[in-house]
Short mmCIF file of C-alpha atoms in Angstrom, two decimals:
data_model
loop_
_atom_site.label_atom_id
_atom_site.label_comp_id
_atom_site.label_asym_id
_atom_site.label_seq_id
_atom_site.Cartn_x
_atom_site.Cartn_y
_atom_site.Cartn_z
CA MET A 1 5.22 -36.74 82.92
CA SER A 2 6.92 -39.08 80.36
CA LEU A 3 3.51 -39.68 78.64
CA LYS A 4 2.94 -35.97 78.33
CA LEU A 5 6.33 -35.57 76.85
CA GLY A 6 5.68 -38.35 74.32
CA GLN A 7 2.33 -36.83 73.36
CA SER A 8 3.95 -33.45 72.95
CA LEU A 9 6.69 -34.91 70.72
CA GLY A 10 4.17 -36.79 68.56
CA SER A 11 2.02 -33.69 67.83
CA SER A 12 5.15 -31.68 66.98
CA ALA A 13 6.18 -34.30 64.44
CA ILE A 14 2.72 -34.30 62.89
CA ILE A 15 2.84 -30.55 62.49
CA LYS A 16 6.27 -30.66 60.96
CA THR A 17 5.21 -33.40 58.51
CA THR A 18 2.16 -31.51 57.50
CA ALA A 19 4.09 -28.32 56.95
CA LEU A 20 6.68 -30.17 54.82
CA PHE A 21 3.90 -31.77 52.70
CA SER A 22 2.29 -28.35 52.25
CA VAL A 23 5.48 -26.80 51.05
CA VAL A 24 6.10 -29.67 48.60
CA PHE A 25 2.54 -29.56 47.33
CA PHE A 26 2.83 -25.83 46.83
CA PHE A 27 5.96 -26.05 44.67
CA VAL A 28 4.66 -29.09 42.77
CA SER A 29 1.35 -27.29 42.00
CA ILE A 30 3.26 -24.13 40.84
CA ALA A 31 5.43 -26.23 38.60
CA ALA A 32 2.50 -28.09 37.24
CA SER A 33 0.56 -24.89 36.56
CA GLY A 34 3.60 -23.49 34.72
CA ALA A 35 3.97 -26.62 32.68
CA LEU A 36 0.28 -26.57 31.80
CA ALA A 37 0.58 -22.87 30.85
CA GLN A 38 3.15 -23.60 28.20
CA LYS A 39 2.28 -24.76 24.70
CA ARG A 40 4.60 -26.44 22.29
CA PHE A 41 4.99 -25.82 18.61
CA SER A 42 7.02 -28.07 16.29
CA LYS A 43 7.44 -28.23 12.51
CA THR A 44 10.08 -29.59 10.18
CA TYR A 45 10.77 -28.49 6.62
CA PRO A 46 12.95 -30.08 4.00
CA ALA A 47 15.65 -27.64 3.07
CA SER A 48 18.63 -27.14 0.77
CA LYS A 49 22.16 -26.87 2.30
CA THR A 50 22.11 -23.13 1.71
CA VAL A 51 18.68 -22.36 3.15
CA ARG A 52 18.14 -18.98 4.84
CA LEU A 53 16.37 -18.79 8.16
CA GLN A 54 14.76 -15.40 8.85
CA LEU A 55 13.23 -15.28 12.27
CA THR A 56 11.64 -12.27 14.02
CA ASN A 57 10.60 -12.89 17.60
CA ARG A 58 8.73 -10.57 19.90
CA SER A 59 10.12 -11.69 23.29
CA GLY A 60 11.84 -14.81 24.48
CA THR A 61 15.02 -16.77 23.74
CA VAL A 62 16.01 -17.95 20.30
CA THR A 63 18.54 -20.72 19.86
CA VAL A 64 19.73 -21.76 16.42
CA GLU A 65 22.00 -24.74 15.96
CA GLY A 66 23.55 -26.07 12.78
CA TRP A 67 23.18 -29.81 12.20
CA ASN A 68 24.09 -32.34 9.52
CA ARG A 69 20.72 -32.73 7.94
CA ASP A 70 18.98 -31.10 4.99
CA GLN A 71 16.06 -30.10 7.16
CA VAL A 72 15.01 -27.16 9.24
CA GLN A 73 13.36 -28.21 12.53
CA ILE A 74 11.50 -25.52 14.39
CA SER A 75 10.50 -26.18 18.08
CA ALA A 76 8.94 -23.50 20.21
CA TYR A 77 7.60 -23.19 23.75
CA LEU A 78 4.88 -20.64 23.92
CA GLU A 79 4.14 -19.04 27.28
CA ALA A 80 0.61 -17.84 27.96
CA PRO A 81 -1.05 -16.04 26.34
CA ALA A 82 0.30 -18.10 23.54
CA ALA A 83 1.50 -16.38 20.40
CA ASN A 84 0.49 -17.28 16.87
CA ILE A 85 3.28 -18.75 14.78
CA VAL A 86 2.84 -19.17 11.09
CA PRO A 87 6.15 -20.27 9.47
CA GLN A 88 6.51 -19.96 5.77
CA SER A 89 8.89 -21.68 3.30
CA LEU A 90 9.44 -19.39 0.32
CA SER A 91 12.03 -20.14 -2.40
CA GLY A 92 14.89 -21.21 -0.16
CA THR A 93 13.95 -19.10 2.88
CA ILE A 94 12.17 -20.19 6.00
CA LEU A 95 10.31 -17.16 7.34
CA ILE A 96 8.93 -16.90 10.91
CA ASN A 97 7.60 -13.48 11.98
CA VAL A 98 6.04 -13.60 15.43
CA VAL A 99 5.69 -9.75 15.47
CA LYS A 100 3.71 -9.69 12.26
CA ASP A 101 1.63 -12.78 13.14
CA ASN A 102 0.54 -11.20 16.34
CA GLN A 103 0.11 -7.62 15.51
CA GLY A 104 -2.87 -5.97 17.21
CA ARG A 105 -2.94 -8.40 20.11
CA ASN A 106 -2.78 -6.86 23.47
CA GLU A 107 -0.67 -9.33 25.31
CA VAL A 108 1.53 -12.14 23.86
CA GLY A 109 3.63 -14.42 26.02
CA ASN A 110 7.33 -15.23 25.44
CA VAL A 111 8.16 -17.59 22.68
CA ASN A 112 11.33 -19.63 23.18
CA PHE A 113 12.56 -21.06 19.90
CA THR A 114 14.98 -23.88 19.19
CA VAL A 115 15.74 -24.06 15.47
CA ARG A 116 17.97 -26.58 13.84
CA VAL A 117 19.24 -25.74 10.40
CA PRO A 118 21.83 -27.26 7.95
CA TYR A 119 25.42 -26.27 8.86
CA THR A 120 25.80 -24.15 5.70
CA SER A 121 22.63 -22.11 6.23
CA SER A 122 22.44 -18.33 6.51
CA VAL A 123 20.80 -17.15 9.71
CA ASP A 124 19.10 -13.89 10.20
CA ILE A 125 17.41 -13.59 13.59
CA GLU A 126 16.01 -10.70 15.62
CA THR A 127 13.90 -10.16 18.61
CA ARG A 128 12.53 -7.20 20.47
CA VAL A 129 13.52 -8.56 23.95
CA GLY A 130 15.44 -11.68 24.87
CA ASN A 131 18.58 -13.72 24.22
CA LEU A 132 19.83 -14.94 20.86
CA ASN A 133 22.15 -17.95 20.55
CA VAL A 134 23.57 -19.24 17.31
CA SER A 135 25.97 -22.15 17.12
CA ASN A 136 27.66 -24.36 14.54
CA VAL A 137 26.81 -22.31 11.44
CA ARG A 138 29.06 -21.89 8.45
CA GLY A 139 26.87 -20.26 5.90
CA GLY A 140 27.33 -16.89 4.25
CA LEU A 141 25.51 -14.79 6.84
CA VAL A 142 24.85 -14.76 10.55
CA ARG A 143 22.89 -11.71 11.84
CA ALA A 144 21.61 -11.46 15.33
CA ASN A 145 19.79 -8.23 16.34
CA ILE A 146 18.05 -7.42 19.62
CA SER A 147 16.06 -4.19 19.59
CA SER A 148 16.43 -3.66 23.28
CA GLU A 149 18.05 -5.96 25.88
CA GLY A 150 19.40 -9.42 25.78
CA ASP A 151 22.65 -11.38 25.36
CA ILE A 152 23.89 -12.56 22.05
CA THR A 153 26.04 -15.64 21.89
CA LEU A 154 27.60 -16.79 18.62
CA THR A 155 29.76 -19.90 18.88
CA ASP A 156 31.53 -22.04 16.33
CA ILE A 157 30.60 -19.60 13.51
CA ALA A 158 32.38 -19.65 10.14
CA ALA A 159 30.43 -17.16 8.09
CA SER A 160 31.78 -14.41 5.96
CA ASN A 161 29.32 -11.77 7.16
CA VAL A 162 28.53 -11.60 10.79
CA SER A 163 26.55 -8.93 12.60
CA ALA A 164 25.39 -8.78 16.28
CA GLU A 165 23.69 -5.79 17.75
CA ASN A 166 21.78 -4.97 20.98
CA VAL A 167 21.28 -2.06 23.38
CA ILE A 168 21.83 -3.52 26.84
CA GLY A 169 23.52 -6.97 27.06
CA ASP A 170 26.68 -8.93 26.30
CA ILE A 171 27.82 -10.05 22.98
CA PHE A 172 30.10 -13.05 22.59
CA PHE A 173 31.49 -14.22 19.29
CA ASP A 174 33.62 -17.35 18.93
CA GLY A 175 34.47 -18.29 15.39
CA THR A 176 36.74 -17.84 12.46
CA ILE A 177 37.41 -14.76 10.36
CA GLN A 178 37.25 -15.17 6.61
CA SER A 179 39.25 -13.08 4.17
CA GLY A 180 37.07 -10.46 2.58
CA GLY A 181 34.39 -10.87 5.27
CA ASN A 182 32.62 -8.31 7.38
CA TYR A 183 32.23 -8.70 11.17
CA ARG A 184 30.25 -6.02 13.07
CA PHE A 185 29.46 -6.06 16.77
CA VAL A 186 27.60 -3.11 18.36
CA SER A 187 26.25 -2.58 21.76
CA MET A 188 25.21 0.37 23.99
CA ARG A 189 26.01 -1.18 27.40
CA GLY A 190 27.48 -4.65 28.11
CA ASN A 191 30.67 -6.52 27.35
CA ILE A 192 31.67 -7.53 23.83
CA ASN A 193 34.09 -10.43 23.64
CA VAL A 194 35.40 -11.61 20.33
CA ARG A 195 37.28 -14.85 20.29
CA ILE A 196 39.08 -15.45 17.05
CA PRO A 197 42.16 -17.25 15.76
CA PHE A 198 45.44 -15.56 16.28
CA ASP A 199 46.32 -15.77 12.57
CA ALA A 200 43.10 -14.27 11.45
CA GLY A 201 43.58 -11.39 8.88
CA PHE A 202 41.44 -8.31 9.59
CA LYS A 203 41.31 -4.56 9.79
CA LEU A 204 40.08 -3.44 13.16
CA VAL A 205 38.18 -0.47 14.36
CA ALA A 206 37.21 -0.87 18.02
CA THR A 207 35.52 2.00 19.79
CA ALA A 208 34.62 2.22 23.40
CA PRO A 209 34.23 6.08 23.95
CA SER A 210 32.85 6.02 27.47
CA THR A 211 34.88 3.33 29.27
CA ARG A 212 37.97 3.36 26.94
CA ASN A 213 38.22 -0.23 27.97
CA ILE A 214 39.57 -1.97 24.88
CA SER A 215 41.61 -5.07 25.47
CA LEU A 216 43.39 -6.55 22.55
CA GLY A 217 45.16 -9.39 24.43
CA ALA A 218 47.31 -11.36 22.06
CA PHE A 219 46.44 -9.12 19.14
CA ASN A 220 48.11 -6.09 20.75
CA GLY A 221 50.94 -5.86 18.22
CA GLY A 222 52.80 -3.10 16.47
CA THR A 223 50.15 -2.47 13.87
CA MET A 224 47.48 -1.58 16.34
CA ASN A 225 47.12 2.13 17.29
CA VAL A 226 45.24 3.70 20.06
CA VAL A 227 43.68 6.93 18.86
CA LYS A 228 41.15 9.62 19.98
CA ASP A 229 42.45 9.80 23.51
CA GLY A 230 42.21 6.06 23.99
CA ARG A 231 38.58 5.85 22.92
CA ARG A 232 39.35 3.97 19.66
CA VAL A 233 41.85 1.35 18.45
CA ILE A 234 42.49 0.96 14.80
CA GLY A 235 44.87 -1.42 13.15
CA ARG A 236 45.56 -4.48 11.13
CA ASN A 237 46.19 -8.05 12.00
CA GLY A 238 47.63 -10.57 9.49
CA ASP A 239 46.83 -9.75 5.87
CA GLY A 240 44.05 -7.41 6.88
CA GLY A 241 41.60 -9.14 4.52
CA ALA A 242 38.47 -8.92 6.64
CA THR A 243 36.85 -5.92 8.36
CA LEU A 244 36.13 -6.16 12.02
CA THR A 245 34.17 -3.28 13.54
CA VAL A 246 33.37 -3.31 17.28
CA THR A 247 31.50 -0.52 18.98
CA ASN A 248 30.51 -0.39 22.58
CA GLN A 249 29.17 2.95 23.60
CA ARG A 250 29.24 2.50 27.38
CA GLY A 251 30.84 -0.92 27.86
CA SER A 252 34.02 -2.89 27.28
CA ILE A 253 35.53 -4.65 24.32
CA ALA A 254 37.91 -7.62 24.47
CA LEU A 255 39.67 -9.57 21.67
CA ILE A 256 40.55 -13.09 22.83
CA ARG A 257 42.88 -15.52 21.10
CA ARG A 258 41.08 -18.67 20.10
CA MET B 1 30.48 61.44 -106.11
CA ASN B 2 33.08 58.85 -105.86
CA CYS B 3 32.97 55.53 -103.94
CA GLU B 4 34.78 56.89 -100.85
CA GLN B 5 32.33 59.84 -100.45
CA CYS B 6 29.45 57.55 -100.94
CA GLN B 7 30.52 54.97 -98.38
CA ASP B 8 31.25 57.75 -95.79
CA LYS B 9 27.71 58.93 -96.02
CA LEU B 10 25.98 55.49 -96.32
CA SER B 11 25.33 55.29 -92.60
CA LEU B 12 23.71 58.68 -92.54
CA PHE B 13 21.72 57.84 -95.61
CA LEU B 14 20.34 54.56 -94.12
CA ASP B 15 19.44 56.49 -90.94
CA SER B 16 17.57 59.14 -93.08
CA GLU B 17 19.70 61.87 -91.71
CA LEU B 18 20.85 63.29 -95.07
CA ASP B 19 19.10 66.14 -96.90
CA GLU B 20 17.24 65.50 -100.16
CA THR B 21 20.33 66.63 -102.31
CA GLY B 22 22.73 64.29 -100.46
CA CYS B 23 20.25 61.38 -100.66
CA ALA B 24 19.80 62.03 -104.47
CA ALA B 25 23.60 62.01 -104.99
CA ILE B 26 23.91 58.65 -103.08
CA ARG B 27 21.02 57.09 -104.95
CA GLU B 28 22.68 58.21 -108.26
CA HIS B 29 26.07 56.71 -107.32
CA LEU B 30 24.53 53.42 -106.04
CA SER B 31 22.80 52.93 -109.33
CA VAL B 32 25.98 53.01 -111.24
CA CYS B 33 28.43 51.42 -108.60
CA SER B 34 27.75 47.80 -107.77
CA THR B 35 30.40 47.75 -105.03
CA CYS B 36 28.85 50.58 -103.00
CA ALA B 37 25.41 49.13 -103.63
CA GLY B 38 26.58 45.84 -102.09
CA ILE B 39 28.07 47.71 -99.01
CA CYS B 40 24.82 49.62 -98.69
CA GLU B 41 22.78 46.38 -98.71
CA ASP B 42 25.07 44.87 -95.99
CA LEU B 43 24.81 48.00 -93.85
CA ALA B 44 20.98 48.04 -94.33
CA MET B 45 20.91 44.41 -93.22
CA LEU B 46 22.91 45.25 -90.06
CA VAL B 47 20.61 48.05 -89.25
CA ASP B 48 17.63 45.79 -89.62
CA VAL B 49 19.14 43.14 -87.30
CA SER B 50 20.06 45.75 -84.68
CA SER B 51 16.61 47.21 -84.81
CA LEU B 52 15.20 43.79 -84.22
CA GLU B 53 17.45 43.25 -81.11
CA CYS B 54 16.25 46.57 -79.76
CA ASP B 55 12.70 45.24 -80.13
CA ASP B 56 13.67 42.14 -77.99
CA ASN B 57 15.08 44.35 -75.22
CA ALA B 58 11.84 46.31 -75.17
CA ALA B 59 9.93 43.10 -74.38
CA PRO B 60 8.79 42.40 -70.78
CA PRO B 61 11.70 40.91 -68.64
CA ASN B 62 12.12 37.35 -67.65
CA PRO B 63 10.86 37.16 -63.98
CA THR B 64 13.64 34.66 -62.92
CA ALA B 65 16.31 36.86 -64.41
CA LEU B 66 14.69 39.88 -62.80
CA TRP B 67 14.77 38.24 -59.36
CA TRP B 68 18.44 37.31 -59.77
CA ARG B 69 19.26 40.89 -60.64
CA ILE B 70 17.40 42.17 -57.59
CA ASN B 71 19.06 39.53 -55.38
CA ASN B 72 22.49 40.49 -56.69
CA ILE B 73 21.77 44.21 -55.91
CA ILE B 74 20.65 43.29 -52.39
CA GLU B 75 23.61 41.07 -51.70
CA GLY B 76 25.92 43.71 -53.08
CA GLU B 77 24.38 46.23 -50.66
CA VAL B 78 24.70 43.86 -47.70
CA ARG B 79 28.37 43.12 -48.51
CA ALA B 80 29.01 46.70 -48.76
CA GLU B 81 27.40 47.31 -45.35
CA ILE B 82 29.49 44.50 -43.77
CA ARG B 83 32.64 45.92 -45.32
CA ARG B 84 31.68 49.36 -43.96
CA GLU B 85 31.16 48.02 -40.41
CA GLU B 86 34.43 46.08 -40.52
CA LYS B 87 36.18 49.21 -41.65
CA GLN B 88 34.52 51.20 -38.85
CA LYS B 89 35.69 48.61 -36.30
CA GLU B 90 39.22 48.67 -37.60
CA THR B 91 39.07 52.45 -37.30
CA GLU B 92 37.82 52.23 -33.71
CA ILE B 93 40.52 49.80 -32.72
CA ALA B 94 43.08 51.96 -34.39
CA SER B 95 41.83 54.96 -32.50
CA GLY B 96 41.87 53.08 -29.12
CA TRP B 97 38.10 52.98 -28.61
CA VAL B 98 38.00 49.12 -28.18
CA PRO B 99 40.82 47.68 -25.99
CA ARG B 100 43.23 45.46 -27.90
CA ARG B 101 43.39 42.90 -24.99
CA TRP B 102 39.99 41.51 -25.91
CA GLN B 103 41.28 40.41 -29.20
CA PHE B 104 42.62 36.83 -28.93
CA SER B 105 44.08 34.50 -31.39
CA PHE B 106 42.84 30.93 -31.80
CA SER B 107 45.79 29.49 -29.89
CA GLN B 108 45.19 31.89 -27.03
CA VAL B 109 41.52 30.92 -26.78
CA THR B 110 42.40 27.17 -26.84
CA ALA B 111 45.01 27.61 -24.10
CA ALA B 112 42.55 29.53 -22.01
CA ILE B 113 39.86 26.82 -22.32
CA VAL B 114 42.40 24.08 -21.45
CA GLY B 115 43.57 26.11 -18.51
CA ILE B 116 39.95 26.61 -17.11
CA ALA B 117 39.28 22.87 -17.58
CA LEU B 118 42.40 21.90 -15.67
CA VAL B 119 41.78 24.32 -12.81
CA SER B 120 38.14 23.25 -12.43
CA SER B 121 39.05 19.59 -12.53
CA LEU B 122 41.66 20.10 -9.88
CA LEU B 123 39.22 21.91 -7.61
CA THR B 124 36.65 19.20 -8.15
CA ILE B 125 39.12 16.50 -7.18
CA ILE B 126 40.26 18.42 -4.08
CA VAL B 127 36.63 18.99 -2.96
CA ILE B 128 35.66 15.37 -3.58
CA LYS B 129 38.69 14.08 -1.77
CA GLN B 130 38.08 16.25 1.19
CA TYR B 131 34.44 15.26 1.58
CA SER B 132 34.95 11.57 0.83
CA THR B 133 37.47 11.11 3.64
CA SER B 134 34.56 11.01 6.05
CA ASP B 135 31.72 8.62 5.32
CA ASP B 136 29.68 10.20 7.97
CA PRO B 137 28.45 13.79 7.55
CA LEU B 138 28.11 14.00 11.30
CA ALA B 139 31.79 13.27 11.81
CA LEU B 140 33.67 16.47 12.08
CA LYS B 141 37.04 17.16 10.61
CA SER B 142 39.37 18.33 13.33
CA GLU B 143 40.40 21.36 11.32
CA PRO B 144 38.27 22.72 8.47
CA THR B 145 40.20 23.29 5.35
CA MET B 146 40.68 26.62 3.65
CA ILE B 147 38.16 25.68 0.96
CA ASP B 148 35.65 24.73 3.66
CA ARG B 149 36.14 28.08 5.40
CA VAL B 150 35.89 30.09 2.19
CA LEU B 151 32.87 28.30 0.86
CA GLY B 152 31.24 28.42 4.39
CA LYS B 153 31.83 32.23 4.52
CA LEU B 154 30.33 32.60 1.14
CA GLY B 155 27.37 30.59 2.31
CA LEU B 156 27.81 28.08 -0.47
CA VAL B 157 28.22 25.07 1.84
CA ASP B 158 27.23 24.26 5.42
CA THR B 159 30.07 24.23 8.02
CA PRO B 160 30.45 20.82 9.67
CA GLN B 161 28.71 22.22 12.82
CA GLU B 162 25.79 23.39 10.74
CA LEU B 163 25.62 20.18 8.86
CA ARG B 164 25.52 18.18 12.20
CA LYS B 165 22.85 20.45 13.60
CA ARG B 166 20.73 19.96 10.53
CA LYS B 167 21.21 16.19 10.58
CA VAL B 168 20.42 16.00 14.29
CA ALA B 169 17.26 18.09 13.76
CA ASP B 170 16.19 15.65 10.93
CA ARG B 171 16.82 12.68 13.21
CA GLU B 172 14.87 14.24 16.03
CA ALA B 173 11.91 14.90 13.75
CA ALA B 174 11.95 11.26 12.79
CA ILE B 175 12.33 10.21 16.45
CA ASP B 176 9.27 12.40 17.31
CA TYR B 177 7.22 10.62 14.69
CA TRP B 178 8.10 7.09 15.99
CA ASN B 179 7.70 8.25 19.53
CA LYS B 180 4.12 9.28 18.89
CA ARG B 181 3.51 5.82 17.31
CA VAL B 182 4.97 4.11 20.40
CA GLN B 183 2.83 6.16 22.77
CA GLU B 184 -0.24 5.04 20.88
CA ARG B 185 0.84 1.43 21.16
CA ARG B 186 2.46 1.08 24.57
CA GLY B 187 -0.81 0.90 26.49
CA GLN B 188 -1.27 -2.61 24.93
CA TRP B 189 2.14 -3.95 25.98
CA ASP B 190 2.56 -6.02 29.12
CA ALA B 191 4.54 -4.71 32.06
CA HIS B 192 7.72 -6.72 31.17
CA LEU B 193 7.82 -5.18 27.71
CA ARG B 194 7.16 -1.68 28.95
CA ASP B 195 9.92 -1.97 31.54
CA ALA B 196 12.46 -3.29 29.03
CA PHE B 197 11.55 -0.50 26.58
CA ASP B 198 11.88 2.23 29.19
CA ARG B 199 15.18 0.84 30.48
CA ASN B 200 16.69 0.78 27.01
CA LEU B 201 15.41 4.14 25.94
CA ASN B 202 16.80 5.61 29.09
CA GLU B 203 20.24 4.08 28.36
CA ILE B 204 20.22 5.58 24.87
CA ASN B 205 19.05 8.96 26.19
CA GLN B 206 21.91 9.01 28.59
CA ALA B 207 24.42 8.36 25.82
CA VAL B 208 22.84 11.09 23.67
CA ALA B 209 22.96 13.51 26.56
CA GLU B 210 26.62 12.61 27.21
CA TYR B 211 27.77 13.18 23.60
CA THR B 212 25.72 16.34 23.21
CA SER B 213 27.42 17.73 26.35
CA ILE B 214 30.91 16.78 25.04
CA LEU B 215 30.13 18.33 21.72
CA GLU B 216 28.97 21.63 23.36
CA GLU B 217 32.32 21.85 24.99
CA ASN B 218 34.30 20.67 21.96
CA PRO B 219 32.38 20.96 18.63
CA GLN B 220 35.41 19.56 16.86
CA ASP B 221 35.28 16.17 18.53
CA GLU B 222 34.77 13.94 15.59
CA LEU B 223 34.35 10.76 17.53
CA SER B 224 31.65 12.15 19.82
CA GLY B 225 29.83 13.43 16.67
CA GLU B 226 29.97 9.98 15.17
CA MET B 227 28.80 8.34 18.42
CA LEU B 228 25.91 10.84 18.77
CA ASP B 229 24.80 9.87 15.30
CA THR B 230 24.99 6.14 16.20
CA ALA B 231 23.05 6.71 19.46
CA LEU B 232 20.32 8.69 17.66
CA ASN B 233 20.11 5.93 15.10
CA GLU B 234 19.76 3.31 17.81
CA LYS B 235 17.00 5.36 19.48
CA MET B 236 15.13 5.71 16.18
CA GLU B 237 15.42 1.96 15.57
CA LEU B 238 14.27 1.13 19.09
CA LEU B 239 11.21 3.34 18.74
CA ARG B 240 10.42 2.09 15.21
CA GLU B 241 10.71 -1.55 16.14
CA PHE B 242 8.60 -1.28 19.26
CA SER B 243 5.97 0.81 17.47
CA GLU B 244 5.24 -2.37 15.52
CA LEU B 245 4.16 -4.22 18.65
#
């Protein structure tokens, strides 16, 4: 009786161990196949401090970071079927256009870029689908445009012209506002959060016609006026030197003190 | 015959207008009177000179001089004609045929020109000011001004509603064009891209429908007009950018 019990316990342990190994093998093989399916692209260009990066992606995530080197370093992970990437360096501009380089191809996998640029660069990036992240850039221009859906995150930005636009997705800006600058954030559905210093000088036009959800936080002073049945807020903060335009057709807007 | 009688008849004598007896008497006196003979010679000389001048006048005229004479005659006739017309006008005005109010002095004409210039400048400034308050033609003014209404009634300018309709129609034509391009291309997209496109287009279409509905109820809603324009722009951009894939 006890022998039977021991035999039964032994076979059960073998079954369990086999099942566990099968599961581990399954996940490892999936991970391995995924890793094998990805290709890597890398290229570095010498660049001036005021270089302009112009990147047009088809789908995937683009991350741009400012760094303290006079170089532009482009790294990309290409999902299968791998896209063609042909960067160009033309008179102070680094051009990457994945849409143009792959026109006429039936299927192109996501391309996930990480680009490092000098702090004082101008950055102009767009993608058809996917997220855009820009951080640590203090050049003249930061423009991030998503044709359809994806989140835009702009952190530690000190540019005089900033524009972020998508259809579905969140937009987050965390940076300074420069006198005489233009700051424009436009979305169809999502949350737009703008984190700026309290003493920033700007004229504000914030419009959220569908939700009427416009939160001014610490900026809700006497010079801000709610108009058009609560669908728009217009006003001035500080010296009103910059122009801040925020439009969210079917989502919310929030100004946050930095 | 004495000297006095002789000198009285000298002129007739030289013109051969005296009879034979008179001529004989003159000849007889001249032969004995040197004074009358001298006067006769002088007179004869004068007659010769004058006869020579008559010969010059009989010669063919100088063409230049002739032209000047003709020209003077013509100008004289023209001046006379102008004088006659002026006189006729004066007569008409005096008789009340032409109204006196159409007759203006130089200062009146100048004042009128300055006045017209001022009024037209003022109107231009007003019109420019009114139309420049809105950057967006789709954005409606809450209340059309009198100028808008008058010009609209005259058919000289589009009313804000007409302007919006026209602009929306233009946008929709462009959207149709890009939509056809997208339909040609979308068969080549992968499922992920197709889904993302459809989701976003649907989102924009909902916004367009929402603003269109609001504007049907309240055509004067400026903000909805502005948002409709933005949404249509977004739609066009989405279609255009995906048509490149």
